[in-house]
Amino acid sequence: PERRPMRLLVVALIATLAACATQPKMAYYREGATAFDRESDSAACRAQAAAARVPLFSELSILNDCMIGKGWRMVPVDQIPL
């Protein structure tokens, strides 16, 4: 009985890792933008999110909302034109 919580934790960890391994790698994309544009906007949005002093999950949401507001969208890396 004492090992049951540990087993559940291990199973949950394995399931989480398996789910992450099957997800496509994603990146922000905006047609016509350069890597410099992406990094510049991302740095500004990260600063905005960090200044909010909220939990990490909320910080990531602020970052994503900021990038979307600047015209970026998340797409699978293999769908970004070269």
mmCIF file of C-alpha atoms in Angstrom:
data_model
loop_
_atom_site.group_PDB
_atom_site.id
_atom_site.type_symbol
_atom_site.label_atom_id
_atom_site.label_comp_id
_atom_site.label_asym_id
_atom_site.label_seq_id
_atom_site.Cartn_x
_atom_site.Cartn_y
_atom_site.Cartn_z
ATOM 1 C CA PRO A 1 0.000 0.000 0.000
ATOM 2 C CA GLU A 2 2.819 2.487 0.696
ATOM 3 C CA ARG A 3 4.264 1.910 -2.764
ATOM 4 C CA ARG A 4 0.980 2.624 -4.533
ATOM 5 C CA PRO A 5 1.420 6.438 -4.650
ATOM 6 C CA MET A 6 4.946 5.979 -6.019
ATOM 7 C CA ARG A 7 3.686 3.588 -8.708
ATOM 8 C CA LEU A 8 0.988 6.059 -9.704
ATOM 9 C CA LEU A 9 3.571 8.827 -9.900
ATOM 10 C CA VAL A 10 5.848 6.704 -12.092
ATOM 11 C CA VAL A 11 2.961 5.740 -14.393
ATOM 12 C CA ALA A 12 1.861 9.375 -14.657
ATOM 13 C CA LEU A 13 5.431 10.477 -15.439
ATOM 14 C CA ILE A 14 5.829 7.832 -18.141
ATOM 15 C CA ALA A 15 2.481 8.782 -19.688
ATOM 16 C CA THR A 16 3.447 12.461 -19.684
ATOM 17 C CA LEU A 17 6.809 11.782 -21.302
ATOM 18 C CA ALA A 18 5.192 9.570 -23.937
ATOM 19 C CA ALA A 19 2.675 12.299 -24.773
ATOM 20 C CA CYS A 20 5.461 14.873 -25.107
ATOM 21 C CA ALA A 21 7.442 12.594 -27.375
ATOM 22 C CA THR A 22 4.538 12.242 -29.801
ATOM 23 C CA GLN A 23 3.738 15.950 -30.066
ATOM 24 C CA PRO A 24 5.209 17.768 -33.082
ATOM 25 C CA LYS A 25 7.807 20.430 -32.366
ATOM 26 C CA MET A 26 6.084 23.814 -32.572
ATOM 27 C CA ALA A 27 7.412 27.303 -33.277
ATOM 28 C CA TYR A 28 6.039 30.797 -33.776
ATOM 29 C CA TYR A 29 5.595 31.754 -37.428
ATOM 30 C CA ARG A 30 4.517 34.980 -39.145
ATOM 31 C CA GLU A 31 4.580 35.192 -42.909
ATOM 32 C CA GLY A 32 7.302 37.539 -44.158
ATOM 33 C CA ALA A 33 9.015 37.810 -40.764
ATOM 34 C CA THR A 34 12.681 37.045 -40.142
ATOM 35 C CA ALA A 35 14.290 35.100 -37.313
ATOM 36 C CA PHE A 36 15.413 38.479 -35.950
ATOM 37 C CA ASP A 37 11.789 39.681 -35.938
ATOM 38 C CA ARG A 38 10.723 36.553 -34.035
ATOM 39 C CA GLU A 39 13.508 36.872 -31.478
ATOM 40 C CA SER A 40 12.873 40.579 -30.995
ATOM 41 C CA ASP A 41 9.131 40.116 -30.470
ATOM 42 C CA SER A 42 9.721 37.077 -28.280
ATOM 43 C CA ALA A 43 12.144 39.007 -26.047
ATOM 44 C CA ALA A 44 9.632 41.846 -25.657
ATOM 45 C CA CYS A 45 6.839 39.400 -24.839
ATOM 46 C CA ARG A 46 9.011 37.454 -22.363
ATOM 47 C CA ALA A 47 9.823 40.715 -20.586
ATOM 48 C CA GLN A 48 6.132 41.612 -20.463
ATOM 49 C CA ALA A 49 5.244 38.175 -19.084
ATOM 50 C CA ALA A 50 8.018 38.257 -16.466
ATOM 51 C CA ALA A 51 6.935 41.710 -15.309
ATOM 52 C CA ALA A 52 3.456 40.354 -14.554
ATOM 53 C CA ARG A 53 4.838 38.377 -11.569
ATOM 54 C CA VAL A 54 2.360 35.542 -11.944
ATOM 55 C CA PRO A 55 2.757 31.738 -11.781
ATOM 56 C CA LEU A 56 4.709 30.171 -14.649
ATOM 57 C CA PHE A 57 1.584 28.795 -16.361
ATOM 58 C CA SER A 58 0.056 32.276 -16.448
ATOM 59 C CA GLU A 59 3.370 33.733 -17.602
ATOM 60 C CA LEU A 60 3.389 31.343 -20.568
ATOM 61 C CA SER A 61 -0.177 32.346 -21.386
ATOM 62 C CA ILE A 62 0.781 36.042 -21.322
ATOM 63 C CA LEU A 63 3.774 35.313 -23.582
ATOM 64 C CA ASN A 64 1.580 33.439 -26.064
ATOM 65 C CA ASP A 65 -1.126 36.131 -26.062
ATOM 66 C CA CYS A 66 1.533 38.780 -26.651
ATOM 67 C CA MET A 67 3.031 36.891 -29.599
ATOM 68 C CA ILE A 68 -0.410 36.328 -31.119
ATOM 69 C CA GLY A 69 -1.086 40.039 -30.695
ATOM 70 C CA LYS A 70 2.045 40.732 -32.744
ATOM 71 C CA GLY A 71 0.757 38.503 -35.552
ATOM 72 C CA TRP A 72 2.598 35.266 -34.716
ATOM 73 C CA ARG A 73 0.982 31.847 -34.590
ATOM 74 C CA MET A 74 2.222 28.471 -33.409
ATOM 75 C CA VAL A 75 2.735 25.964 -36.209
ATOM 76 C CA PRO A 76 4.541 22.620 -36.471
ATOM 77 C CA VAL A 77 8.174 23.273 -37.392
ATOM 78 C CA ASP A 78 7.932 21.005 -40.429
ATOM 79 C CA GLN A 79 5.221 23.271 -41.878
ATOM 80 C CA ILE A 80 7.329 26.445 -41.796
ATOM 81 C CA PRO A 81 8.475 27.365 -45.302
ATOM 82 C CA LEU A 82 12.231 27.540 -45.742
#
